[in-house]
PDB file of C-alpha atoms in Angstrom:
ATOM      1  CA  MET A 430     158.519  93.377 108.995  1.00  0.00           C
ATOM      2  CA  GLY A 431     156.979  96.215 107.003  1.00  0.00           C
ATOM      3  CA  ASP A 432     153.787  96.109 109.140  1.00  0.00           C
ATOM      4  CA  ALA A 433     155.578  96.370 112.495  1.00  0.00           C
ATOM      5  CA  GLY A 434     154.612  99.966 113.109  1.00  0.00           C
ATOM      6  CA  GLU A 435     151.052  99.921 111.769  1.00  0.00           C
ATOM      7  CA  ASP A 436     149.435  99.433 115.181  1.00  0.00           C
ATOM      8  CA  MET A 437     151.215 102.549 116.400  1.00  0.00           C
ATOM      9  CA  HIS A 438     149.461 104.811 113.847  1.00  0.00           C
ATOM     10  CA  HIS A 439     146.497 105.033 116.204  1.00  0.00           C
ATOM     11  CA  ALA A 440     148.622 105.813 119.263  1.00  0.00           C
ATOM     12  CA  ASP A 441     150.034 109.187 118.176  1.00  0.00           C
ATOM     13  CA  ASP A 442     150.924 111.390 115.228  1.00  0.00           C
ATOM     14  CA  PHE A 443     154.676 111.073 115.708  1.00  0.00           C
ATOM     15  CA  ASN A 444     156.626 110.474 112.480  1.00  0.00           C
ATOM     16  CA  LEU A 445     156.693 106.725 111.901  1.00  0.00           C
ATOM     17  CA  GLN A 446     159.152 106.798 109.012  1.00  0.00           C
ATOM     18  CA  PRO A 447     162.208 106.078 111.233  1.00  0.00           C
ATOM     19  CA  LEU A 448     160.409 103.041 112.692  1.00  0.00           C
ATOM     20  CA  GLU A 449     159.536 101.788 109.219  1.00  0.00           C
ATOM     21  CA  ASP A 450     163.135 102.379 108.098  1.00  0.00           C
ATOM     22  CA  ASP A 451     164.499 100.397 111.060  1.00  0.00           C
ATOM     23  CA  CYS A 452     162.069  97.536 110.416  1.00  0.00           C
ATOM     24  CA  GLN A 453     162.994  97.534 106.744  1.00  0.00           C
ATOM     25  CA  LEU A 454     166.710  97.518 107.563  1.00  0.00           C
ATOM     26  CA  LEU A 455     166.514  94.674 110.092  1.00  0.00           C
ATOM     27  CA  GLY A 456     164.100  92.686 107.926  1.00  0.00           C
ATOM     28  CA  THR A 457     166.345  92.966 104.871  1.00  0.00           C
ATOM     29  CA  ILE A 458     169.398  91.887 106.860  1.00  0.00           C
ATOM     30  CA  LEU A 459     167.550  88.883 108.278  1.00  0.00           C
ATOM     31  CA  ASP A 460     166.203  88.028 104.800  1.00  0.00           C
ATOM     32  CA  ASP A 461     169.749  87.982 103.416  1.00  0.00           C
ATOM     33  CA  ALA A 462     170.987  85.872 106.332  1.00  0.00           C
ATOM     34  CA  LEU A 463     168.143  83.379 105.924  1.00  0.00           C
ATOM     35  CA  THR A 464     168.763  83.046 102.193  1.00  0.00           C
ATOM     36  CA  LEU A 465     172.299  81.922 103.005  1.00  0.00           C
ATOM     37  CA  GLU A 466     171.422  79.827 106.050  1.00  0.00           C
ATOM     38  CA  VAL A 467     168.304  77.927 104.882  1.00  0.00           C
ATOM     39  CA  GLY A 468     168.794  78.186 101.115  1.00  0.00           C
ATOM     40  CA  GLN A 469     166.690  79.826  98.447  1.00  0.00           C
ATOM     41  CA  GLU A 470     164.048  77.085  98.533  1.00  0.00           C
ATOM     42  CA  GLY A 471     163.576  77.421 102.290  1.00  0.00           C
ATOM     43  CA  PHE A 472     163.454  81.201 102.006  1.00  0.00           C
ATOM     44  CA  ASN A 473     160.812  80.938  99.267  1.00  0.00           C
ATOM     45  CA  ARG A 474     158.637  78.820 101.596  1.00  0.00           C
ATOM     46  CA  LEU A 475     158.973  81.446 104.279  1.00  0.00           C
ATOM     47  CA  ASN A 476     158.085  84.221 101.844  1.00  0.00           C
ATOM     48  CA  LYS A 477     155.012  82.313 100.665  1.00  0.00           C
ATOM     49  CA  ILE A 478     153.667  81.928 104.225  1.00  0.00           C
ATOM     50  CA  ARG A 479     154.515  85.537 105.018  1.00  0.00           C
ATOM     51  CA  ALA A 480     152.687  86.786 101.909  1.00  0.00           C
ATOM     52  CA  MET A 481     149.605  84.735 102.797  1.00  0.00           C
ATOM     53  CA  ALA A 482     149.608  86.031 106.375  1.00  0.00           C
ATOM     54  CA  HIS A 483     149.961  89.614 105.142  1.00  0.00           C
ATOM     55  CA  ALA A 484     147.120  89.170 102.642  1.00  0.00           C
ATOM     56  CA  ALA A 485     144.841  87.700 105.332  1.00  0.00           C
ATOM     57  CA  SER A 486     145.680  90.584 107.652  1.00  0.00           C
ATOM     58  CA  MET A 487     144.908  93.208 105.005  1.00  0.00           C
ATOM     59  CA  LEU A 488     141.573  91.544 104.145  1.00  0.00           C
ATOM     60  CA  GLU A 489     140.650  91.398 107.831  1.00  0.00           C
ATOM     61  CA  ARG A 490     141.386  95.102 108.248  1.00  0.00           C
ATOM     62  CA  SER A 491     139.334  95.979 105.187  1.00  0.00           C
ATOM     63  CA  GLY A 492     136.345  94.107 106.615  1.00  0.00           C
ATOM     64  CA  ASP A 493     136.535  91.078 104.293  1.00  0.00           C
ATOM     65  CA  SER A 494     136.525  88.413 106.998  1.00  0.00           C
ATOM     66  CA  THR A 495     135.382  85.729 104.544  1.00  0.00           C
ATOM     67  CA  GLY A 496     138.386  86.296 102.299  1.00  0.00           C
ATOM     68  CA  ALA A 497     140.694  86.409 105.307  1.00  0.00           C
ATOM     69  CA  LEU A 498     139.345  83.099 106.627  1.00  0.00           C
ATOM     70  CA  HIS A 499     139.824  81.506 103.201  1.00  0.00           C
ATOM     71  CA  ILE A 500     143.492  82.510 103.052  1.00  0.00           C
ATOM     72  CA  GLN A 501     144.012  81.460 106.679  1.00  0.00           C
ATOM     73  CA  GLY A 502     142.598  78.041 105.793  1.00  0.00           C
ATOM     74  CA  ARG A 503     145.009  77.694 102.875  1.00  0.00           C
ATOM     75  CA  MET A 504     147.875  78.748 105.109  1.00  0.00           C
ATOM     76  CA  ARG A 505     146.816  76.198 107.754  1.00  0.00           C
ATOM     77  CA  GLU A 506     146.796  73.446 105.146  1.00  0.00           C
ATOM     78  CA  GLU A 507     150.207  74.519 103.874  1.00  0.00           C
ATOM     79  CA  LEU A 508     151.728  74.453 107.340  1.00  0.00           C
ATOM     80  CA  SER A 509     150.039  71.192 108.397  1.00  0.00           C
ATOM     81  CA  ALA A 510     151.438  69.375 105.376  1.00  0.00           C
ATOM     82  CA  MET A 511     154.951  70.697 105.962  1.00  0.00           C
ATOM     83  CA  PRO A 512     157.544  68.254 107.405  1.00  0.00           C
ATOM     84  CA  ILE A 513     158.903  69.240 110.808  1.00  0.00           C
ATOM     85  CA  GLU A 514     162.399  69.804 109.417  1.00  0.00           C
ATOM     86  CA  GLU A 515     160.932  72.438 107.062  1.00  0.00           C
ATOM     87  CA  ALA A 516     158.530  73.952 109.583  1.00  0.00           C
ATOM     88  CA  LEU A 517     161.118  74.472 112.341  1.00  0.00           C
ATOM     89  CA  PRO A 518     163.218  77.042 110.421  1.00  0.00           C
ATOM     90  CA  LEU A 519     160.001  78.921 109.591  1.00  0.00           C
ATOM     91  CA  VAL A 520     158.999  79.096 113.249  1.00  0.00           C
ATOM     92  CA  ARG A 521     162.463  80.275 114.234  1.00  0.00           C
ATOM     93  CA  ALA A 522     162.526  82.852 111.439  1.00  0.00           C
ATOM     94  CA  PHE A 523     159.166  84.372 112.362  1.00  0.00           C
ATOM     95  CA  GLY A 524     160.268  84.454 115.995  1.00  0.00           C
ATOM     96  CA  HIS A 525     163.348  86.445 115.014  1.00  0.00           C
ATOM     97  CA  TYR A 526     161.305  88.790 112.816  1.00  0.00           C
ATOM     98  CA  LEU A 527     159.035  89.456 115.798  1.00  0.00           C
ATOM     99  CA  ASN A 528     161.958  90.077 118.165  1.00  0.00           C
ATOM    100  CA  LEU A 529     163.662  92.440 115.728  1.00  0.00           C
ATOM    101  CA  SER A 530     160.382  94.317 115.220  1.00  0.00           C
ATOM    102  CA  GLY A 531     160.133  94.656 118.999  1.00  0.00           C
ATOM    103  CA  ILE A 532     163.658  96.087 119.178  1.00  0.00           C
ATOM    104  CA  ALA A 533     162.812  98.589 116.426  1.00  0.00           C
ATOM    105  CA  GLU A 534     159.582  99.621 118.203  1.00  0.00           C
ATOM    106  CA  LEU A 535     161.417 100.101 121.499  1.00  0.00           C
ATOM    107  CA  GLN A 536     164.021 102.238 119.755  1.00  0.00           C
ATOM    108  CA  HIS A 537     161.224 104.280 118.185  1.00  0.00           C
ATOM    109  CA  ARG A 538     159.565 104.749 121.575  1.00  0.00           C
ATOM    110  CA  LEU A 539     162.851 106.068 123.001  1.00  0.00           C
ATOM    111  CA  ARG A 540     163.254 108.303 119.956  1.00  0.00           C
ATOM    112  CA  ARG A 541     159.752 109.693 120.476  1.00  0.00           C
ATOM    113  CA  ASN A 542     160.366 110.222 124.197  1.00  0.00           C
ATOM    114  CA  ARG A 543     163.501 112.229 123.457  1.00  0.00           C
ATOM    115  CA  VAL A 544     161.598 114.478 121.055  1.00  0.00           C
ATOM    116  CA  GLU A 545     158.674 114.922 123.439  1.00  0.00           C
ATOM    117  CA  GLY A 546     161.071 115.546 126.316  1.00  0.00           C
ATOM    118  CA  ARG A 547     162.465 118.553 124.473  1.00  0.00           C
ATOM    119  CA  LYS A 548     158.979 119.981 124.030  1.00  0.00           C
ATOM    120  CA  SER A 549     157.637 119.695 127.554  1.00  0.00           C
ATOM    121  CA  SER A 550     158.549 118.852 131.123  1.00  0.00           C
ATOM    122  CA  LYS A 551     157.997 115.300 132.253  1.00  0.00           C
ATOM    123  CA  SER A 552     158.547 112.989 135.183  1.00  0.00           C
ATOM    124  CA  CYS A 553     159.769 114.499 138.470  1.00  0.00           C
ATOM    125  CA  ASP A 554     159.952 118.074 137.194  1.00  0.00           C
ATOM    126  CA  GLU A 555     156.315 118.062 136.133  1.00  0.00           C
ATOM    127  CA  ALA A 556     155.135 116.173 139.237  1.00  0.00           C
ATOM    128  CA  PHE A 557     156.964 118.485 141.645  1.00  0.00           C
ATOM    129  CA  GLY A 558     155.596 121.548 139.863  1.00  0.00           C
ATOM    130  CA  LYS A 559     152.027 120.252 140.120  1.00  0.00           C
ATOM    131  CA  LEU A 560     152.428 119.506 143.830  1.00  0.00           C
ATOM    132  CA  LEU A 561     153.607 123.050 144.504  1.00  0.00           C
ATOM    133  CA  THR A 562     150.687 124.549 142.575  1.00  0.00           C
ATOM    134  CA  GLN A 563     148.326 122.384 144.639  1.00  0.00           C
ATOM    135  CA  GLY A 564     149.537 123.932 147.899  1.00  0.00           C
ATOM    136  CA  VAL A 565     152.459 121.751 148.986  1.00  0.00           C
ATOM    137  CA  THR A 566     155.260 123.934 150.341  1.00  0.00           C
ATOM    138  CA  PRO A 567     158.857 123.573 149.104  1.00  0.00           C
ATOM    139  CA  GLU A 568     159.867 122.370 152.588  1.00  0.00           C
ATOM    140  CA  GLN A 569     157.180 119.688 152.613  1.00  0.00           C
ATOM    141  CA  LEU A 570     158.152 118.581 149.124  1.00  0.00           C
ATOM    142  CA  TYR A 571     161.833 118.364 150.043  1.00  0.00           C
ATOM    143  CA  ASP A 572     161.149 116.385 153.224  1.00  0.00           C
ATOM    144  CA  ALA A 573     158.813 113.975 151.442  1.00  0.00           C
ATOM    145  CA  VAL A 574     161.256 113.267 148.610  1.00  0.00           C
ATOM    146  CA  THR A 575     164.345 112.894 150.779  1.00  0.00           C
ATOM    147  CA  THR A 576     162.664 110.576 153.297  1.00  0.00           C
ATOM    148  CA  GLN A 577     160.683 108.385 150.905  1.00  0.00           C
ATOM    149  CA  ALA A 578     161.638 104.714 150.740  1.00  0.00           C
ATOM    150  CA  VAL A 579     160.739 102.448 147.838  1.00  0.00           C
ATOM    151  CA  GLU A 580     161.937  98.862 148.055  1.00  0.00           C
ATOM    152  CA  VAL A 581     162.065  96.791 144.892  1.00  0.00           C
ATOM    153  CA  VAL A 582     162.300  93.050 145.498  1.00  0.00           C
ATOM    154  CA  LEU A 583     163.873  91.007 142.724  1.00  0.00           C
ATOM    155  CA  THR A 584     162.768  87.445 142.204  1.00  0.00           C
ATOM    156  CA  ALA A 585     163.889  84.671 139.872  1.00  0.00           C
ATOM    157  CA  HIS A 586     161.761  83.702 136.897  1.00  0.00           C
ATOM    158  CA  PRO A 587     162.371  80.080 135.915  1.00  0.00           C
ATOM    159  CA  THR A 588     159.837  80.520 133.095  1.00  0.00           C
ATOM    160  CA  GLN A 589     162.182  83.022 131.417  1.00  0.00           C
ATOM    161  CA  ILE A 590     163.638  80.822 128.701  1.00  0.00           C
ATOM    162  CA  ASN A 591     165.501  83.453 126.679  1.00  0.00           C
ATOM    163  CA  ARG A 592     169.191  83.014 127.177  1.00  0.00           C
ATOM    164  CA  ARG A 593     171.292  85.890 128.436  1.00  0.00           C
ATOM    165  CA  THR A 594     173.333  85.531 125.242  1.00  0.00           C
ATOM    166  CA  LEU A 595     170.285  86.490 123.169  1.00  0.00           C
ATOM    167  CA  GLN A 596     169.381  89.325 125.519  1.00  0.00           C
ATOM    168  CA  TYR A 597     172.902  90.691 125.102  1.00  0.00           C
ATOM    169  CA  LYS A 598     172.660  90.440 121.317  1.00  0.00           C
ATOM    170  CA  HIS A 599     169.314  92.237 121.337  1.00  0.00           C
ATOM    171  CA  GLN A 600     170.895  95.032 123.382  1.00  0.00           C
ATOM    172  CA  ARG A 601     173.737  95.256 120.872  1.00  0.00           C
ATOM    173  CA  ILE A 602     171.297  95.539 117.972  1.00  0.00           C
ATOM    174  CA  ALA A 603     169.341  98.252 119.814  1.00  0.00           C
ATOM    175  CA  ALA A 604     172.579 100.181 120.424  1.00  0.00           C
ATOM    176  CA  MET A 605     173.399 100.001 116.711  1.00  0.00           C
ATOM    177  CA  LEU A 606     169.948 101.314 115.760  1.00  0.00           C
ATOM    178  CA  ASN A 607     170.507 104.168 118.194  1.00  0.00           C
ATOM    179  CA  LEU A 608     173.862 104.876 116.554  1.00  0.00           C
ATOM    180  CA  ASN A 609     172.193 104.796 113.146  1.00  0.00           C
ATOM    181  CA  ASP A 610     169.993 107.736 114.238  1.00  0.00           C
ATOM    182  CA  ARG A 611     173.021 110.036 114.433  1.00  0.00           C
ATOM    183  CA  PRO A 612     172.946 112.509 111.533  1.00  0.00           C
ATOM    184  CA  ASP A 613     176.684 113.208 111.796  1.00  0.00           C
ATOM    185  CA  LEU A 614     177.888 109.707 110.891  1.00  0.00           C
ATOM    186  CA  THR A 615     180.188 109.580 107.902  1.00  0.00           C
ATOM    187  CA  LYS A 616     179.497 107.133 105.083  1.00  0.00           C
ATOM    188  CA  GLU A 617     182.364 104.933 106.289  1.00  0.00           C
ATOM    189  CA  GLU A 618     181.036 104.936 109.856  1.00  0.00           C
ATOM    190  CA  ARG A 619     177.516 104.067 108.686  1.00  0.00           C
ATOM    191  CA  ASP A 620     178.815 101.278 106.461  1.00  0.00           C
ATOM    192  CA  THR A 621     180.799  99.860 109.374  1.00  0.00           C
ATOM    193  CA  MET A 622     177.704  99.995 111.577  1.00  0.00           C
ATOM    194  CA  ILE A 623     175.685  98.128 108.929  1.00  0.00           C
ATOM    195  CA  ASP A 624     178.410  95.461 108.682  1.00  0.00           C
ATOM    196  CA  ASP A 625     178.339  95.076 112.479  1.00  0.00           C
ATOM    197  CA  LEU A 626     174.556  94.794 112.365  1.00  0.00           C
ATOM    198  CA  ILE A 627     174.758  92.096 109.671  1.00  0.00           C
ATOM    199  CA  ARG A 628     177.208  90.083 111.791  1.00  0.00           C
ATOM    200  CA  GLU A 629     175.025  90.438 114.881  1.00  0.00           C
ATOM    201  CA  VAL A 630     171.799  89.384 113.136  1.00  0.00           C
ATOM    202  CA  THR A 631     173.547  86.464 111.415  1.00  0.00           C
ATOM    203  CA  SER A 632     175.027  85.221 114.683  1.00  0.00           C
ATOM    204  CA  LEU A 633     171.583  85.661 116.254  1.00  0.00           C
ATOM    205  CA  TRP A 634     170.181  83.143 113.781  1.00  0.00           C
ATOM    206  CA  GLN A 635     173.050  80.736 114.433  1.00  0.00           C
ATOM    207  CA  THR A 636     172.518  80.870 118.213  1.00  0.00           C
ATOM    208  CA  ASP A 637     170.232  78.401 119.981  1.00  0.00           C
ATOM    209  CA  GLU A 638     167.334  80.421 121.394  1.00  0.00           C
ATOM    210  CA  LEU A 639     166.437  78.076 124.240  1.00  0.00           C
ATOM    211  CA  ARG A 640     168.099  76.683 127.308  1.00  0.00           C
ATOM    212  CA  ARG A 641     168.465  72.949 126.837  1.00  0.00           C
ATOM    213  CA  GLN A 642     168.870  72.244 130.545  1.00  0.00           C
ATOM    214  CA  LYS A 643     166.635  73.173 133.444  1.00  0.00           C
ATOM    215  CA  PRO A 644     168.135  76.199 135.224  1.00  0.00           C
ATOM    216  CA  THR A 645     169.347  75.725 138.778  1.00  0.00           C
ATOM    217  CA  PRO A 646     168.525  78.272 141.498  1.00  0.00           C
ATOM    218  CA  LEU A 647     172.062  79.605 141.037  1.00  0.00           C
ATOM    219  CA  ASP A 648     171.449  80.028 137.282  1.00  0.00           C
ATOM    220  CA  GLU A 649     168.223  81.908 138.032  1.00  0.00           C
ATOM    221  CA  ALA A 650     170.041  84.179 140.466  1.00  0.00           C
ATOM    222  CA  GLN A 651     172.746  84.905 137.913  1.00  0.00           C
ATOM    223  CA  GLY A 652     170.008  85.907 135.459  1.00  0.00           C
ATOM    224  CA  GLY A 653     168.527  88.330 137.975  1.00  0.00           C
ATOM    225  CA  LEU A 654     171.924  89.799 138.852  1.00  0.00           C
ATOM    226  CA  HIS A 655     172.522  90.254 135.140  1.00  0.00           C
ATOM    227  CA  ILE A 656     169.509  92.604 135.069  1.00  0.00           C
ATOM    228  CA  VAL A 657     171.048  94.605 137.914  1.00  0.00           C
ATOM    229  CA  GLU A 658     174.363  94.859 136.102  1.00  0.00           C
ATOM    230  CA  GLN A 659     172.993  95.600 132.627  1.00  0.00           C
ATOM    231  CA  SER A 660     170.059  97.886 133.510  1.00  0.00           C
ATOM    232  CA  LEU A 661     169.545  98.997 137.089  1.00  0.00           C
ATOM    233  CA  TRP A 662     173.170  99.874 137.813  1.00  0.00           C
ATOM    234  CA  ASN A 663     173.059 102.766 135.343  1.00  0.00           C
ATOM    235  CA  ALA A 664     169.322 103.480 135.200  1.00  0.00           C
ATOM    236  CA  VAL A 665     168.789 104.156 138.921  1.00  0.00           C
ATOM    237  CA  PRO A 666     171.591 106.753 139.331  1.00  0.00           C
ATOM    238  CA  SER A 667     170.460 108.420 136.099  1.00  0.00           C
ATOM    239  CA  TYR A 668     166.910 108.693 137.422  1.00  0.00           C
ATOM    240  CA  MET A 669     168.137 109.985 140.777  1.00  0.00           C
ATOM    241  CA  ARG A 670     170.185 112.689 139.053  1.00  0.00           C
ATOM    242  CA  ARG A 671     167.057 113.843 137.215  1.00  0.00           C
ATOM    243  CA  MET A 672     165.141 113.749 140.506  1.00  0.00           C
ATOM    244  CA  SER A 673     167.847 115.811 142.210  1.00  0.00           C
ATOM    245  CA  SER A 674     167.841 118.351 139.398  1.00  0.00           C
ATOM    246  CA  ALA A 675     164.061 118.724 139.577  1.00  0.00           C
ATOM    247  CA  LEU A 676     164.180 118.961 143.371  1.00  0.00           C
ATOM    248  CA  LYS A 677     166.754 121.762 143.236  1.00  0.00           C
ATOM    249  CA  LYS A 678     164.682 123.603 140.631  1.00  0.00           C
ATOM    250  CA  HIS A 679     161.585 123.604 142.843  1.00  0.00           C
ATOM    251  CA  THR A 680     163.074 123.746 146.374  1.00  0.00           C
ATOM    252  CA  GLY A 681     166.551 125.206 145.885  1.00  0.00           C
ATOM    253  CA  ARG A 682     168.208 122.111 147.372  1.00  0.00           C
ATOM    254  CA  ASP A 683     169.746 119.011 145.810  1.00  0.00           C
ATOM    255  CA  LEU A 684     168.921 115.470 146.817  1.00  0.00           C
ATOM    256  CA  PRO A 685     171.378 114.676 149.653  1.00  0.00           C
ATOM    257  CA  LEU A 686     174.149 112.246 148.800  1.00  0.00           C
ATOM    258  CA  SER A 687     173.056 110.149 151.755  1.00  0.00           C
ATOM    259  CA  ALA A 688     169.474 109.834 150.488  1.00  0.00           C
ATOM    260  CA  THR A 689     168.452 106.325 149.391  1.00  0.00           C
ATOM    261  CA  PRO A 690     164.939 106.633 147.975  1.00  0.00           C
ATOM    262  CA  PHE A 691     165.330 103.236 146.305  1.00  0.00           C
ATOM    263  CA  ARG A 692     166.441 100.036 147.979  1.00  0.00           C
ATOM    264  CA  PHE A 693     166.650  96.598 146.472  1.00  0.00           C
ATOM    265  CA  GLY A 694     165.912  93.263 148.016  1.00  0.00           C
ATOM    266  CA  SER A 695     166.033  89.803 146.513  1.00  0.00           C
ATOM    267  CA  TRP A 696     164.318  86.461 146.874  1.00  0.00           C
ATOM    268  CA  MET A 697     166.720  84.852 144.422  1.00  0.00           C
ATOM    269  CA  GLY A 698     168.452  81.885 145.979  1.00  0.00           C
ATOM    270  CA  GLY A 699     166.550  82.322 149.233  1.00  0.00           C
ATOM    271  CA  ASP A 700     162.911  81.601 148.407  1.00  0.00           C
ATOM    272  CA  ARG A 701     161.954  78.438 150.321  1.00  0.00           C
ATOM    273  CA  ASP A 702     158.412  78.380 148.959  1.00  0.00           C
ATOM    274  CA  GLY A 703     158.185  74.789 147.815  1.00  0.00           C
ATOM    275  CA  ASN A 704     161.503  74.555 145.969  1.00  0.00           C
ATOM    276  CA  PRO A 705     163.536  71.732 147.522  1.00  0.00           C
ATOM    277  CA  ASN A 706     166.591  72.749 145.472  1.00  0.00           C
ATOM    278  CA  VAL A 707     166.976  76.008 147.420  1.00  0.00           C
ATOM    279  CA  THR A 708     169.146  74.910 150.296  1.00  0.00           C
ATOM    280  CA  ALA A 709     171.190  76.864 152.823  1.00  0.00           C
ATOM    281  CA  GLN A 710     174.283  76.182 150.708  1.00  0.00           C
ATOM    282  CA  VAL A 711     172.584  77.590 147.599  1.00  0.00           C
ATOM    283  CA  THR A 712     171.565  80.726 149.515  1.00  0.00           C
ATOM    284  CA  HIS A 713     175.138  81.132 150.731  1.00  0.00           C
ATOM    285  CA  HIS A 714     176.497  80.816 147.179  1.00  0.00           C
ATOM    286  CA  VAL A 715     173.985  83.322 145.801  1.00  0.00           C
ATOM    287  CA  VAL A 716     174.766  85.880 148.510  1.00  0.00           C
ATOM    288  CA  CYS A 717     178.500  85.476 147.872  1.00  0.00           C
ATOM    289  CA  LEU A 718     177.914  85.882 144.142  1.00  0.00           C
ATOM    290  CA  ALA A 719     175.861  89.034 144.692  1.00  0.00           C
ATOM    291  CA  ARG A 720     178.521  90.518 146.966  1.00  0.00           C
ATOM    292  CA  TRP A 721     181.250  89.676 144.459  1.00  0.00           C
ATOM    293  CA  MET A 722     179.311  91.295 141.600  1.00  0.00           C
ATOM    294  CA  ALA A 723     178.601  94.389 143.710  1.00  0.00           C
ATOM    295  CA  ALA A 724     182.283  94.723 144.612  1.00  0.00           C
ATOM    296  CA  ASP A 725     183.275  94.264 140.972  1.00  0.00           C
ATOM    297  CA  MET A 726     180.856  96.954 139.768  1.00  0.00           C
ATOM    298  CA  TYR A 727     181.990  99.395 142.460  1.00  0.00           C
ATOM    299  CA  LEU A 728     185.613  98.710 141.553  1.00  0.00           C
ATOM    300  CA  ARG A 729     184.913  99.547 137.915  1.00  0.00           C
ATOM    301  CA  GLU A 730     183.331 102.844 138.982  1.00  0.00           C
ATOM    302  CA  ILE A 731     186.297 103.649 141.235  1.00  0.00           C
ATOM    303  CA  ASP A 732     188.727 102.934 138.394  1.00  0.00           C
ATOM    304  CA  ALA A 733     186.780 105.353 136.208  1.00  0.00           C
ATOM    305  CA  LEU A 734     186.784 107.992 138.967  1.00  0.00           C
ATOM    306  CA  ARG A 735     190.570 107.725 139.313  1.00  0.00           C
ATOM    307  CA  PHE A 736     190.890 109.128 135.798  1.00  0.00           C
ATOM    308  CA  GLU A 737     187.911 111.475 136.046  1.00  0.00           C
ATOM    309  CA  LEU A 738     189.026 113.105 139.323  1.00  0.00           C
ATOM    310  CA  SER A 739     192.509 114.010 138.082  1.00  0.00           C
ATOM    311  CA  MET A 740     192.917 117.236 140.097  1.00  0.00           C
ATOM    312  CA  SER A 741     196.319 117.575 141.728  1.00  0.00           C
ATOM    313  CA  SER A 742     195.023 119.661 144.639  1.00  0.00           C
ATOM    314  CA  CYS A 743     191.738 120.307 146.397  1.00  0.00           C
ATOM    315  CA  SER A 744     190.271 121.961 149.482  1.00  0.00           C
ATOM    316  CA  PRO A 745     189.958 119.950 152.730  1.00  0.00           C
ATOM    317  CA  GLU A 746     186.171 119.879 152.267  1.00  0.00           C
TER     318      GLU A 746
END
């Protein structure tokens, strides 16, 4: 995984050392897990293929395409002669290396955005400021923002084969990398985080990556609702708070509590476009599931507010 950040050298001059450190950390943990899970002999096979691929890549970058093609040919012969029971762990391992590299790169992108965000204004603040300098009045800006309506329609993706279990584990690993960025962690806290990361990566290897049964329309809907619960539920209010803050900065007024600039629709469980499995009963079940999940998420927020709003007295307003 040491090459995971090389393609980003051309994108910007931001310090890539944290990305390389994350890739090194995750790669070492997966290496250790694979040594235990597939044995030293299996790990040696993986290392041999990885070294050949790295050598071919370096030759290609240096302009030696002939040398790269020669190594690629040797690697092709090596893989073609490999029994399926030996090749399958290699494929799985490289898939996990790629996924972990992707998690590290995403964490690095967030890290870079935080640093850049401290240096300059972005998003709504910058956009609103530009509009005002171009002649839009504060009143026009406020009216446009508070009356805009963006509808996002969610749809099921039956081609999405990654299980929600793996998506959850990837999120856990990303959260641990984020925690690892904290400079105030004690040695004990960092060691505990590393142990948690080792357990998560090891269990990732021991988890079947693919669904072994064709998902039903209800399964697809549950996958889409999972995105709402895990991402949109927190991301949309966070974005709206930033929008409200920028709006108040440039117009003197907050975004009204009644404003709904974003609305969400869904085709999940209701799309009749050629899928005979989507029946009226399926649609009814999906709608009931969505309402139940919405009620559950609101209830969790209300429970949190009960402790947050602990004042014993307040004004009538």
